[in-house]
JSON list of C-alpha atoms in Angstrom, two decimals:
[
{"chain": "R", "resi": 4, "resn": "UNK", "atom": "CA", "xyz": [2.48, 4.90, -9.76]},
{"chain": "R", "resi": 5, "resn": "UNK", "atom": "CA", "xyz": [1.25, 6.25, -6.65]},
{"chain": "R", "resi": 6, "resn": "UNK", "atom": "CA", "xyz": [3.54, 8.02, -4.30]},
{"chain": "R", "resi": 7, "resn": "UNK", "atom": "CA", "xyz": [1.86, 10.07, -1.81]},
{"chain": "R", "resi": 8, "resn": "UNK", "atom": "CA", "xyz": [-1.05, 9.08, -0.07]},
{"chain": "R", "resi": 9, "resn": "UNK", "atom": "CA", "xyz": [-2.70, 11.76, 2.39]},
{"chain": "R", "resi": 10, "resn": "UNK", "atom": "CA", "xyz": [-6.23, 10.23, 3.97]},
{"chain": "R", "resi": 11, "resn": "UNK", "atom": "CA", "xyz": [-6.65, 12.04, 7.76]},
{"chain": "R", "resi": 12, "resn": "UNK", "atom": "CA", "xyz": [-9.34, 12.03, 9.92]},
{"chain": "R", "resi": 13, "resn": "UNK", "atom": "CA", "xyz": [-11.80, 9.80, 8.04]},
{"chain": "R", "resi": 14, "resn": "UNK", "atom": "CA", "xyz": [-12.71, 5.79, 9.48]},
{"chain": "R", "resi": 15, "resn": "UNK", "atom": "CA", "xyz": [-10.45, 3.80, 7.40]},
{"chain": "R", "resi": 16, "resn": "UNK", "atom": "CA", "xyz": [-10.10, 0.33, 10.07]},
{"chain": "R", "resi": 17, "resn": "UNK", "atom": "CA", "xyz": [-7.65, -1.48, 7.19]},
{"chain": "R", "resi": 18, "resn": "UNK", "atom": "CA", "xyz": [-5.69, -0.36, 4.04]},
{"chain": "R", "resi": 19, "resn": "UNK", "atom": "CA", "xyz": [-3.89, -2.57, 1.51]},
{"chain": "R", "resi": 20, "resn": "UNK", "atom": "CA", "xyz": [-0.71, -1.21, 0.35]},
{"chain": "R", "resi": 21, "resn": "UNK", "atom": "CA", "xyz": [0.76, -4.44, -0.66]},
{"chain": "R", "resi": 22, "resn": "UNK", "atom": "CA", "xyz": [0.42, -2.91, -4.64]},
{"chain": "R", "resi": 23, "resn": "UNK", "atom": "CA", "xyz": [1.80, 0.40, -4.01]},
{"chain": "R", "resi": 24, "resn": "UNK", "atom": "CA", "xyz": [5.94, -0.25, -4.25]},
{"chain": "R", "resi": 25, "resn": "UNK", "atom": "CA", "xyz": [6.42, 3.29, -5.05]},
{"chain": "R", "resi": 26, "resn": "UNK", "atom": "CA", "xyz": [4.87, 5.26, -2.31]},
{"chain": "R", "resi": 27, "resn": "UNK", "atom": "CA", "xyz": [7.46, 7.80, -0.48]},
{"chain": "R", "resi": 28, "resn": "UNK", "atom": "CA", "xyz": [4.99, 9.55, 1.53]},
{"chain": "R", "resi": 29, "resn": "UNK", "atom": "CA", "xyz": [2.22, 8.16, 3.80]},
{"chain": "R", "resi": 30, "resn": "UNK", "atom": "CA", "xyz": [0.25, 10.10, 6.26]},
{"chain": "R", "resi": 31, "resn": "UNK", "atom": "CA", "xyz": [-2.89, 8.43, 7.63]},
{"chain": "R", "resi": 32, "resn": "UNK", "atom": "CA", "xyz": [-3.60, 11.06, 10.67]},
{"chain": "R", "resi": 33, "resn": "UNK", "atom": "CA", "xyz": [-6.89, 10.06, 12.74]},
{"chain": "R", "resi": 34, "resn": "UNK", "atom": "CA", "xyz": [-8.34, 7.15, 11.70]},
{"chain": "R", "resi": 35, "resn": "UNK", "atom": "CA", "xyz": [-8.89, 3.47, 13.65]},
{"chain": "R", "resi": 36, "resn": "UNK", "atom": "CA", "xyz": [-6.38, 1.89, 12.12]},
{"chain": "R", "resi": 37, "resn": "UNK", "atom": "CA", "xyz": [-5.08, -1.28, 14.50]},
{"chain": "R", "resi": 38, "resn": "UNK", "atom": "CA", "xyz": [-2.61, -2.76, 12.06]},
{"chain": "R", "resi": 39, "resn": "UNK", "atom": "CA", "xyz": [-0.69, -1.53, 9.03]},
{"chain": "R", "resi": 40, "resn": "UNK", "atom": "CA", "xyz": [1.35, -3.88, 6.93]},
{"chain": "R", "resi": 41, "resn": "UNK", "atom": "CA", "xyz": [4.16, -1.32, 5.07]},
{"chain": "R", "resi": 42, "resn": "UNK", "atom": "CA", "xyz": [6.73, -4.09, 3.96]},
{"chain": "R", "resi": 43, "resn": "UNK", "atom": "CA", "xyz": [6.24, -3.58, 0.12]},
{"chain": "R", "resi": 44, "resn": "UNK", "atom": "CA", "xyz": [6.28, 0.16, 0.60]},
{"chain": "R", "resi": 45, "resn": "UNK", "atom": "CA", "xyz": [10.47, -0.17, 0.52]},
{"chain": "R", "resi": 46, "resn": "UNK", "atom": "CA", "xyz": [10.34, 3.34, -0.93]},
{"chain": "R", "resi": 47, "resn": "UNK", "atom": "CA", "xyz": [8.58, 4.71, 2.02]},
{"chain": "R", "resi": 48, "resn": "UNK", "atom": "CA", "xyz": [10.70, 7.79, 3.45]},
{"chain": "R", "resi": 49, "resn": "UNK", "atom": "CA", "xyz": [7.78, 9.41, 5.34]},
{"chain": "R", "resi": 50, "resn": "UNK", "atom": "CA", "xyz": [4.80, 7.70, 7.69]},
{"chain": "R", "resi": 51, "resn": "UNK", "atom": "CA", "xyz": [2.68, 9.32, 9.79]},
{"chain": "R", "resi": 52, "resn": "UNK", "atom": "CA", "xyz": [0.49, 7.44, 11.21]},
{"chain": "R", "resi": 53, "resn": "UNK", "atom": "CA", "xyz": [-0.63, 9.64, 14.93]},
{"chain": "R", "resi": 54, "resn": "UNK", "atom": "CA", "xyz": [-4.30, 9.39, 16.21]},
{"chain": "R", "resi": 55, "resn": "UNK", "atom": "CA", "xyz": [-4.72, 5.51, 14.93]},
{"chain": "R", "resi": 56, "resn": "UNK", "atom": "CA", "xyz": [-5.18, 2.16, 17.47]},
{"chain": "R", "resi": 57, "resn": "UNK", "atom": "CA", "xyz": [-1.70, 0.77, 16.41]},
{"chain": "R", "resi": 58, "resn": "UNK", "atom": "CA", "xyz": [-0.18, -1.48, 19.33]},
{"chain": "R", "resi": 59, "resn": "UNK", "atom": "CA", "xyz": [2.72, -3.06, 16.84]},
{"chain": "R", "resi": 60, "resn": "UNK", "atom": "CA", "xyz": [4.93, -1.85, 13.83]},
{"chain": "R", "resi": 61, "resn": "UNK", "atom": "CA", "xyz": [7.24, -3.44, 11.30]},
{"chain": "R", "resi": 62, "resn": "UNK", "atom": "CA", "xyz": [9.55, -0.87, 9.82]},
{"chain": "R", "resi": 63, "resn": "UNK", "atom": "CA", "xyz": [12.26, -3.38, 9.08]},
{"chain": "R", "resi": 64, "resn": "UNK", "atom": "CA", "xyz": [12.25, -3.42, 4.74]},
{"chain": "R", "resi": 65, "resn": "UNK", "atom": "CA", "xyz": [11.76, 0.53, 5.25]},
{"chain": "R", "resi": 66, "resn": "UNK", "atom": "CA", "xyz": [15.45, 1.31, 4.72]},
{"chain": "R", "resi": 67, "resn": "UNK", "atom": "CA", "xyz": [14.62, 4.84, 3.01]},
{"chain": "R", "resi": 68, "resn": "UNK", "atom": "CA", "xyz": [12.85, 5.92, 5.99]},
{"chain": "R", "resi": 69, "resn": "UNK", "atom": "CA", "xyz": [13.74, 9.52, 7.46]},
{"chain": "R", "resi": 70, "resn": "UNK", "atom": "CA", "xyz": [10.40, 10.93, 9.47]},
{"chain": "R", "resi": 71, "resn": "UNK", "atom": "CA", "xyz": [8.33, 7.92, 11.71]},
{"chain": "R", "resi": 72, "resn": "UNK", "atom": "CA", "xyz": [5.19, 10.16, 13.46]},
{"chain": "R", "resi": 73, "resn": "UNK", "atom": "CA", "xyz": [3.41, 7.65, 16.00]},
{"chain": "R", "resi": 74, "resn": "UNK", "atom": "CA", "xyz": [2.16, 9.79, 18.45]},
{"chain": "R", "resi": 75, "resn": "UNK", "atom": "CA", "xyz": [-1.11, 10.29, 20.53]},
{"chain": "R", "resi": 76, "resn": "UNK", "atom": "CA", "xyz": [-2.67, 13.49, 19.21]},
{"chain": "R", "resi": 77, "resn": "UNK", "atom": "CA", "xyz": [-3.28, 14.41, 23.07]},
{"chain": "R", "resi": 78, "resn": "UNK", "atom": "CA", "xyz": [-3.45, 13.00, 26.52]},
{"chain": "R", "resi": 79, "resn": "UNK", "atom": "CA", "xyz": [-6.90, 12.20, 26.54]},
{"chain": "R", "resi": 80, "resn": "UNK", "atom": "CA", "xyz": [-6.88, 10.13, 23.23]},
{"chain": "R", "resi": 81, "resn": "UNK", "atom": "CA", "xyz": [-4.31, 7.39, 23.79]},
{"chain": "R", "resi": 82, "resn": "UNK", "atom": "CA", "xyz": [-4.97, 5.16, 21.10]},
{"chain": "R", "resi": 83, "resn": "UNK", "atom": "CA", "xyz": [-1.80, 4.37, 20.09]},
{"chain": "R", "resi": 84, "resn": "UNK", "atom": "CA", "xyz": [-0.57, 1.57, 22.27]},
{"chain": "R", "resi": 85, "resn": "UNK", "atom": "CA", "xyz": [2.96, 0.68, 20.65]},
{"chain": "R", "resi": 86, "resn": "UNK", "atom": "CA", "xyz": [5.16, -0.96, 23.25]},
{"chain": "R", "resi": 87, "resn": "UNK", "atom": "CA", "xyz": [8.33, -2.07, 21.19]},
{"chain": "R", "resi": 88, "resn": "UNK", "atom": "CA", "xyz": [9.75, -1.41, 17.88]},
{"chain": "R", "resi": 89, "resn": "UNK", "atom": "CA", "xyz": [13.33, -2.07, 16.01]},
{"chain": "R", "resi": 90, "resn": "UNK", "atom": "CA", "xyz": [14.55, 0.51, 14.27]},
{"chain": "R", "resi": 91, "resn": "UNK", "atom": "CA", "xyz": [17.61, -0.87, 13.49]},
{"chain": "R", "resi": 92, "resn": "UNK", "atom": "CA", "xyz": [17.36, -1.15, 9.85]},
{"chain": "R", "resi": 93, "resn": "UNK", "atom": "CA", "xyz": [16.45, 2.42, 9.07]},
{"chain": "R", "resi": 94, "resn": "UNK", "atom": "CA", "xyz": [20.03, 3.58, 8.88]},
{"chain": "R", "resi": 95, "resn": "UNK", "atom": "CA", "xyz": [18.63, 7.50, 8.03]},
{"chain": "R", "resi": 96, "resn": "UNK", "atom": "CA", "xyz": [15.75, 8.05, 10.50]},
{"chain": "R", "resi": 97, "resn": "UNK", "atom": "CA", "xyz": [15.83, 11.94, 11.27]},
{"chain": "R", "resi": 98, "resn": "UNK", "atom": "CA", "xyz": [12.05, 12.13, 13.43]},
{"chain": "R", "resi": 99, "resn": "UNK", "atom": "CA", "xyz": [10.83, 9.65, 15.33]},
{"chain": "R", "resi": 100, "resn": "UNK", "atom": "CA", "xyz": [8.48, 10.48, 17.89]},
{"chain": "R", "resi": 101, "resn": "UNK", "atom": "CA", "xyz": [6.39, 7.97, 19.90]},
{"chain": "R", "resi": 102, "resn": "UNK", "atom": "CA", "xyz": [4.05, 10.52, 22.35]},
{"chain": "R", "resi": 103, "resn": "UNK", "atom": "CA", "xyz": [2.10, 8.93, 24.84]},
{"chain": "R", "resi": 104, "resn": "UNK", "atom": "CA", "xyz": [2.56, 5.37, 23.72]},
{"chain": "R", "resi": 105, "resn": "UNK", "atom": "CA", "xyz": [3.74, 2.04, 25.95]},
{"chain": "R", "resi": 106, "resn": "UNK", "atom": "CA", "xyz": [7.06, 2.41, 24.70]},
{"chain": "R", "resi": 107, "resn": "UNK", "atom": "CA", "xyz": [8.96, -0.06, 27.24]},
{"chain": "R", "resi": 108, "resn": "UNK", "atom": "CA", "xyz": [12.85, 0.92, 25.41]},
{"chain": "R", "resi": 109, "resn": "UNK", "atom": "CA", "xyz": [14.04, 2.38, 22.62]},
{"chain": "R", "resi": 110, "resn": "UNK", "atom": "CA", "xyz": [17.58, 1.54, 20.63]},
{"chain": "R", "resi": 111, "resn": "UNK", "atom": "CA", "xyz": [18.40, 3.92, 18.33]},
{"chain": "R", "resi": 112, "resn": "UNK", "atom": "CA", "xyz": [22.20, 3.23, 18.16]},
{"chain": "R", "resi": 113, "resn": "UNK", "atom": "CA", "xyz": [21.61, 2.59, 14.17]},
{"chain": "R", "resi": 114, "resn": "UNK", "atom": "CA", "xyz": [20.37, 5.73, 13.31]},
{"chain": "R", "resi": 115, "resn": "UNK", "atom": "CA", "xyz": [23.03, 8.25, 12.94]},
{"chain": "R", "resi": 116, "resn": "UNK", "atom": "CA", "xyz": [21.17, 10.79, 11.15]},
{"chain": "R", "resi": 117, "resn": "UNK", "atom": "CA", "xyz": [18.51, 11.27, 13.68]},
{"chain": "R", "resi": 118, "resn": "UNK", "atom": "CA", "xyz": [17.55, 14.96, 14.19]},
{"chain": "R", "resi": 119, "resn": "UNK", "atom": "CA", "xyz": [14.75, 14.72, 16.46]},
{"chain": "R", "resi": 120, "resn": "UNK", "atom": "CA", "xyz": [13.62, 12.05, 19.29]},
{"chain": "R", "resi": 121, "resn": "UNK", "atom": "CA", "xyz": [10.30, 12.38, 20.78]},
{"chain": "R", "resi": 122, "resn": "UNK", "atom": "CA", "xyz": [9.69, 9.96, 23.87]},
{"chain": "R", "resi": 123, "resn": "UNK", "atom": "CA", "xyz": [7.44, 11.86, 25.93]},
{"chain": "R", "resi": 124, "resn": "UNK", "atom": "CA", "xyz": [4.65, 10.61, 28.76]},
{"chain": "R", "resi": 125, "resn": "UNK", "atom": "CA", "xyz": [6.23, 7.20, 28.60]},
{"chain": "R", "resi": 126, "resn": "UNK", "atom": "CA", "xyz": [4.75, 5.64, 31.38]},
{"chain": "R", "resi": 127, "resn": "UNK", "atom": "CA", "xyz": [6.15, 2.03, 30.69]},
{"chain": "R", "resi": 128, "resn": "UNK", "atom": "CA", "xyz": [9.49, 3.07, 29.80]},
{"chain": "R", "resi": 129, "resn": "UNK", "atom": "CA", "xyz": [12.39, 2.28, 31.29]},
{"chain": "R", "resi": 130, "resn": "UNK", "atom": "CA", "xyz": [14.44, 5.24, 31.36]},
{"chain": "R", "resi": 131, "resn": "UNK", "atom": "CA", "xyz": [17.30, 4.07, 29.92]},
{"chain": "R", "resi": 132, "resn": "UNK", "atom": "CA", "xyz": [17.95, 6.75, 26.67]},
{"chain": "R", "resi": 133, "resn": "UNK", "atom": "CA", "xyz": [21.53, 6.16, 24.59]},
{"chain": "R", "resi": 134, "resn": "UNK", "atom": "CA", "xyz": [22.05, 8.74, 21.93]},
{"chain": "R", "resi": 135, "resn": "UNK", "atom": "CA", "xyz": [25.67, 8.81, 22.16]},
{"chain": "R", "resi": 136, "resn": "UNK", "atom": "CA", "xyz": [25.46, 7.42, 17.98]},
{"chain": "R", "resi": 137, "resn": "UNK", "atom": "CA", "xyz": [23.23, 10.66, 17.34]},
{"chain": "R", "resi": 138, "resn": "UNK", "atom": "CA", "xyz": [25.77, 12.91, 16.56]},
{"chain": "R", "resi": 139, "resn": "UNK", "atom": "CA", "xyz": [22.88, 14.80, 14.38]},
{"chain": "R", "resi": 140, "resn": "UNK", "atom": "CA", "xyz": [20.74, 15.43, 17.11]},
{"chain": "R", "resi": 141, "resn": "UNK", "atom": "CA", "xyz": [18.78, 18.70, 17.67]},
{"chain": "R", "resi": 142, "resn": "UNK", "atom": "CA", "xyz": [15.89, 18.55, 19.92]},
{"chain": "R", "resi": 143, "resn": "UNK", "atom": "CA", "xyz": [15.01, 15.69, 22.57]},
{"chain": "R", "resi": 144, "resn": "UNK", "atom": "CA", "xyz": [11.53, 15.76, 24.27]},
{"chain": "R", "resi": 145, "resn": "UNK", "atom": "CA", "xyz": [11.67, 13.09, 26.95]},
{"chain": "R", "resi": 146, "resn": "UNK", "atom": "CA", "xyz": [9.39, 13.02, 30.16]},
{"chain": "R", "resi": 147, "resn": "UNK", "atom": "CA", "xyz": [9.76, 8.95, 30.85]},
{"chain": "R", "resi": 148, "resn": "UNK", "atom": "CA", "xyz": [11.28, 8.42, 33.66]},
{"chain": "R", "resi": 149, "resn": "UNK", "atom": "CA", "xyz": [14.72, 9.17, 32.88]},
{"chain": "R", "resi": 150, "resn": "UNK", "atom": "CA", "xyz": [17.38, 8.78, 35.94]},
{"chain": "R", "resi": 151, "resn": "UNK", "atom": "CA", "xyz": [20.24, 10.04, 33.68]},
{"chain": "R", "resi": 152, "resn": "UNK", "atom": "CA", "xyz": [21.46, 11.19, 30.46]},
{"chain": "R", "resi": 153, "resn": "UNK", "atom": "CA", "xyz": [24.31, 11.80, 28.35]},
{"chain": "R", "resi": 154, "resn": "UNK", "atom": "CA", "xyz": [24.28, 14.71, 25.59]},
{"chain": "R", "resi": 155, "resn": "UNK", "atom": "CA", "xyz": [28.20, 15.07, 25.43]},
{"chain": "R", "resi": 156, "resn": "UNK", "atom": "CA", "xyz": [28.36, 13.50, 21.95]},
{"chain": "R", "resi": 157, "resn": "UNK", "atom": "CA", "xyz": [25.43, 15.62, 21.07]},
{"chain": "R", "resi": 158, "resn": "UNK", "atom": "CA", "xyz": [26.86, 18.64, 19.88]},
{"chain": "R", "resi": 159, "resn": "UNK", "atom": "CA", "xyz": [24.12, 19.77, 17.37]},
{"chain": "R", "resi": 160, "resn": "UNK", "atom": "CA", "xyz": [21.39, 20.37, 20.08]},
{"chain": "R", "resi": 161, "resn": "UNK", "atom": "CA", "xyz": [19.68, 23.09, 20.28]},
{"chain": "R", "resi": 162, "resn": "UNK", "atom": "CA", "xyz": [16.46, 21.81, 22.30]},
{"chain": "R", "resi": 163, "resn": "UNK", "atom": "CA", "xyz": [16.58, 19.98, 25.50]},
{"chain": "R", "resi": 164, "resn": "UNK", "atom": "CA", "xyz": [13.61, 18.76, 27.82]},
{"chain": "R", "resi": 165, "resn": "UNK", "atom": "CA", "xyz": [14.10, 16.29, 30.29]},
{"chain": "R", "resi": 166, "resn": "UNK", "atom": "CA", "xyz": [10.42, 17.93, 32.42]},
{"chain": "R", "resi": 167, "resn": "UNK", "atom": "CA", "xyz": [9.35, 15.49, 35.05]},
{"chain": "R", "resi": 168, "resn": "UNK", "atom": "CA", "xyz": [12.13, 12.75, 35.56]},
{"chain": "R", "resi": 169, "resn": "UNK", "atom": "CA", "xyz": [13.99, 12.22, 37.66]},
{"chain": "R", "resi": 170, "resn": "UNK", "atom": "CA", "xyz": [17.70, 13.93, 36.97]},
{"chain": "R", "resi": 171, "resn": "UNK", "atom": "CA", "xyz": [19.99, 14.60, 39.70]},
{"chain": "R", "resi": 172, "resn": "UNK", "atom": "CA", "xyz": [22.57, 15.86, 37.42]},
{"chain": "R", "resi": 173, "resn": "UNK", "atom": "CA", "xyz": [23.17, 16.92, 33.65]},
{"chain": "R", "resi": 174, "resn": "UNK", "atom": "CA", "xyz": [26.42, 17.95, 31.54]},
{"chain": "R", "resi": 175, "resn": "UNK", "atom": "CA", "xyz": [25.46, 20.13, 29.03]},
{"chain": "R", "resi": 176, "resn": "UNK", "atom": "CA", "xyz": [28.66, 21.74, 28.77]},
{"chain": "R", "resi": 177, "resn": "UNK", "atom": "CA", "xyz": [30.13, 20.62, 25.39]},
{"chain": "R", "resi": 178, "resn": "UNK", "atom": "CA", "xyz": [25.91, 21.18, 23.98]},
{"chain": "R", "resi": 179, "resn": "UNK", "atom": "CA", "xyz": [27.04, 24.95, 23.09]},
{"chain": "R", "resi": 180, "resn": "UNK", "atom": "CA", "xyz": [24.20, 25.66, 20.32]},
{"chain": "R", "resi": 181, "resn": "UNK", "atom": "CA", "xyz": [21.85, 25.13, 23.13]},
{"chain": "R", "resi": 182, "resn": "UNK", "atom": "CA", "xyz": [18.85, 27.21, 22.35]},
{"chain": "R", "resi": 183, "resn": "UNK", "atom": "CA", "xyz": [16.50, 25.50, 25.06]},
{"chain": "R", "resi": 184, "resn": "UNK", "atom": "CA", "xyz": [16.60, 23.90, 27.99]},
{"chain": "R", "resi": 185, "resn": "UNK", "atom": "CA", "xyz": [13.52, 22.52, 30.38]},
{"chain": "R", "resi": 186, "resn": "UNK", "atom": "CA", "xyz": [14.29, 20.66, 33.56]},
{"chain": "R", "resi": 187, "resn": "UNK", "atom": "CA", "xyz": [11.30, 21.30, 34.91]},
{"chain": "R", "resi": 188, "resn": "UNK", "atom": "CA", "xyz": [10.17, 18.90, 38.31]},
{"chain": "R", "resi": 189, "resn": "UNK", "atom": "CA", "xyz": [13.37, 16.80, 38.30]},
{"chain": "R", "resi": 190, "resn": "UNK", "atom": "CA", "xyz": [15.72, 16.11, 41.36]},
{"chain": "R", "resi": 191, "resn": "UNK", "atom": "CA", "xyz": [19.00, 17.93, 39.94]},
{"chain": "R", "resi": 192, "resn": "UNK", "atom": "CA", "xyz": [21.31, 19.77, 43.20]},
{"chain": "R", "resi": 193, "resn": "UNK", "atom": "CA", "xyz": [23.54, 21.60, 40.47]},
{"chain": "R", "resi": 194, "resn": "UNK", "atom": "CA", "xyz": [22.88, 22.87, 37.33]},
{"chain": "R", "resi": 195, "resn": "UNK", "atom": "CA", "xyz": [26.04, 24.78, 34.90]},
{"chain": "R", "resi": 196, "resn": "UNK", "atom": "CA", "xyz": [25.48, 26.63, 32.16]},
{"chain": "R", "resi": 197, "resn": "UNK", "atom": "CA", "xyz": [28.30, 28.85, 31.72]},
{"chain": "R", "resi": 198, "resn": "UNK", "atom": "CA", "xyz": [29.43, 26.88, 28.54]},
{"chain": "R", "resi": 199, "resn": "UNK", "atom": "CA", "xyz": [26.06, 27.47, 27.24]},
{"chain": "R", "resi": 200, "resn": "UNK", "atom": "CA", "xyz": [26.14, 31.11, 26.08]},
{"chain": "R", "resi": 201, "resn": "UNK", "atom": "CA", "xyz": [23.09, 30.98, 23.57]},
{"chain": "R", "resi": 202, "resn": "UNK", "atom": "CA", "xyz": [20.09, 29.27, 25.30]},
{"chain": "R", "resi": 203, "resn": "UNK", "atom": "CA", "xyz": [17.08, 31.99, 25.32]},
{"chain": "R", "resi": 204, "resn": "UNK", "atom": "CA", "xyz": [14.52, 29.52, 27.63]},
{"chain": "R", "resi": 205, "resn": "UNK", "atom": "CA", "xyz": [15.48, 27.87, 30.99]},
{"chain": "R", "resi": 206, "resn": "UNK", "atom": "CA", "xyz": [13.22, 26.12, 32.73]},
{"chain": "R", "resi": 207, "resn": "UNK", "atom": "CA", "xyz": [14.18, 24.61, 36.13]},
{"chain": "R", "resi": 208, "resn": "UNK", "atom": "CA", "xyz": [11.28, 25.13, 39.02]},
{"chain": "R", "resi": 209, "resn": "UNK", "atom": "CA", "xyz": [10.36, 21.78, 40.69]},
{"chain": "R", "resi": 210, "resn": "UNK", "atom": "CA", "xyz": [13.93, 20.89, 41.82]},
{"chain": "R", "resi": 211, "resn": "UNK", "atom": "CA", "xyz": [13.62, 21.37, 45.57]},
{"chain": "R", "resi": 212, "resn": "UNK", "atom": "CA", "xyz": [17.64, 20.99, 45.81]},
{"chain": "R", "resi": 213, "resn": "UNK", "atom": "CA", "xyz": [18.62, 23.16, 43.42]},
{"chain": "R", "resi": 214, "resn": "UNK", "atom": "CA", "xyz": [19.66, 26.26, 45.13]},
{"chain": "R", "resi": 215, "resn": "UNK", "atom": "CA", "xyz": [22.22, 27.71, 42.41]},
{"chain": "R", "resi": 216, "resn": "UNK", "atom": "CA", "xyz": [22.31, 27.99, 38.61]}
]
């Protein structure tokens, strides 16, 4: 009958869940786990799994899934080495956030309710980021070597940081409950944000072109 599970920062190296169909909530912070099997756990809606030495995840029977935490706790402790993942069965992901990982692309076309998408320090990625299906959308971290992107569907979004790509423009004009904005070290010549009467931060030093806001 177990549905929440909570074991962080002890040594587990394996777990068998394989007798646990009712767990909703997993969170297995900062151990040395290097594989997880979580396709009996159908009922699963939260799994945090950050600080482990996961390089591959199956979250394709996890249907009820809304929160997916797989990031590096910092960027000294990189153990978490995921490089690809479908998420195209978890039809009402809201978090997903994949810090510091080998994250080559992400498609997350089938997840309509996502809230928040995490895909910062990316170093493989390939900079390609599509969340015109994330009408839901509030906050997008992304330093991974982004060339574009396209908010204009995004009309919920209230944080924004694109820090250390490389931008040379971004609409943000119909993103009017923007709160936040960081553009920090990109390569944008323009930036307009008269549509944008709410945002409280700006962040824009490191574009050497950008000569008017």
């Amino acid at each position: 009958n177990l549905t929440d599970l909570i074991v962080n920062d002890n040594n587990l190296t394996s777990i068998d869940l394989s007798n646990n169909s009712l767990l909703s909530r997993l969170i297995l912070r900062g151990n040395n786990l290097n594989s997880i099997d979580v396709s009996s756990n159908v009922d699963i809606e939260i799994l945090a799994l950050a600080g482990n030495s996961l390089s591959a995840i199956d979250v394709l029977n996890n249907t009820k899934l809304k929160e997916l935490r797989l990031r590096n706790r910092c960027s000294e402790c990189s153990s978490m080495q995921i490089s690809s993942i479908d998420l195209s069965n978890n039809p009402v992901l809201e978090y997903v956030d994949f810090y510091r990982n080998s994250i080559v692309s992400i498609d997350v076309s089938n997840n309509p309710k996502l809230k928040f998408l995490g895909l910062n320090d990316l170093g493989s990625f390939d900079g390609n980021i599509d969340v015109s299906n994330n009408p839901d959308l509030e906050e997008i971290v992304c330093s991974c070597g982004a060339s574009s992107i396209d908010v204009s569907n995004n009309l919920e979004l209230k944080s924004l940081s694109m820090a250390s790509n490389s931008l040379t423009q971004i609409d943000i004009s119909n993103n009017t409950k923007l709160l936040q904005l960081n553009l920090i070290n990109n390569q944008l010549n323009s930036l307009d944000i008269s549509n944008n009467s709410l945002i409280t931060t700006l962040k824009s030093s490191g574009n050497s072109n950008l000569n008017c806001i």
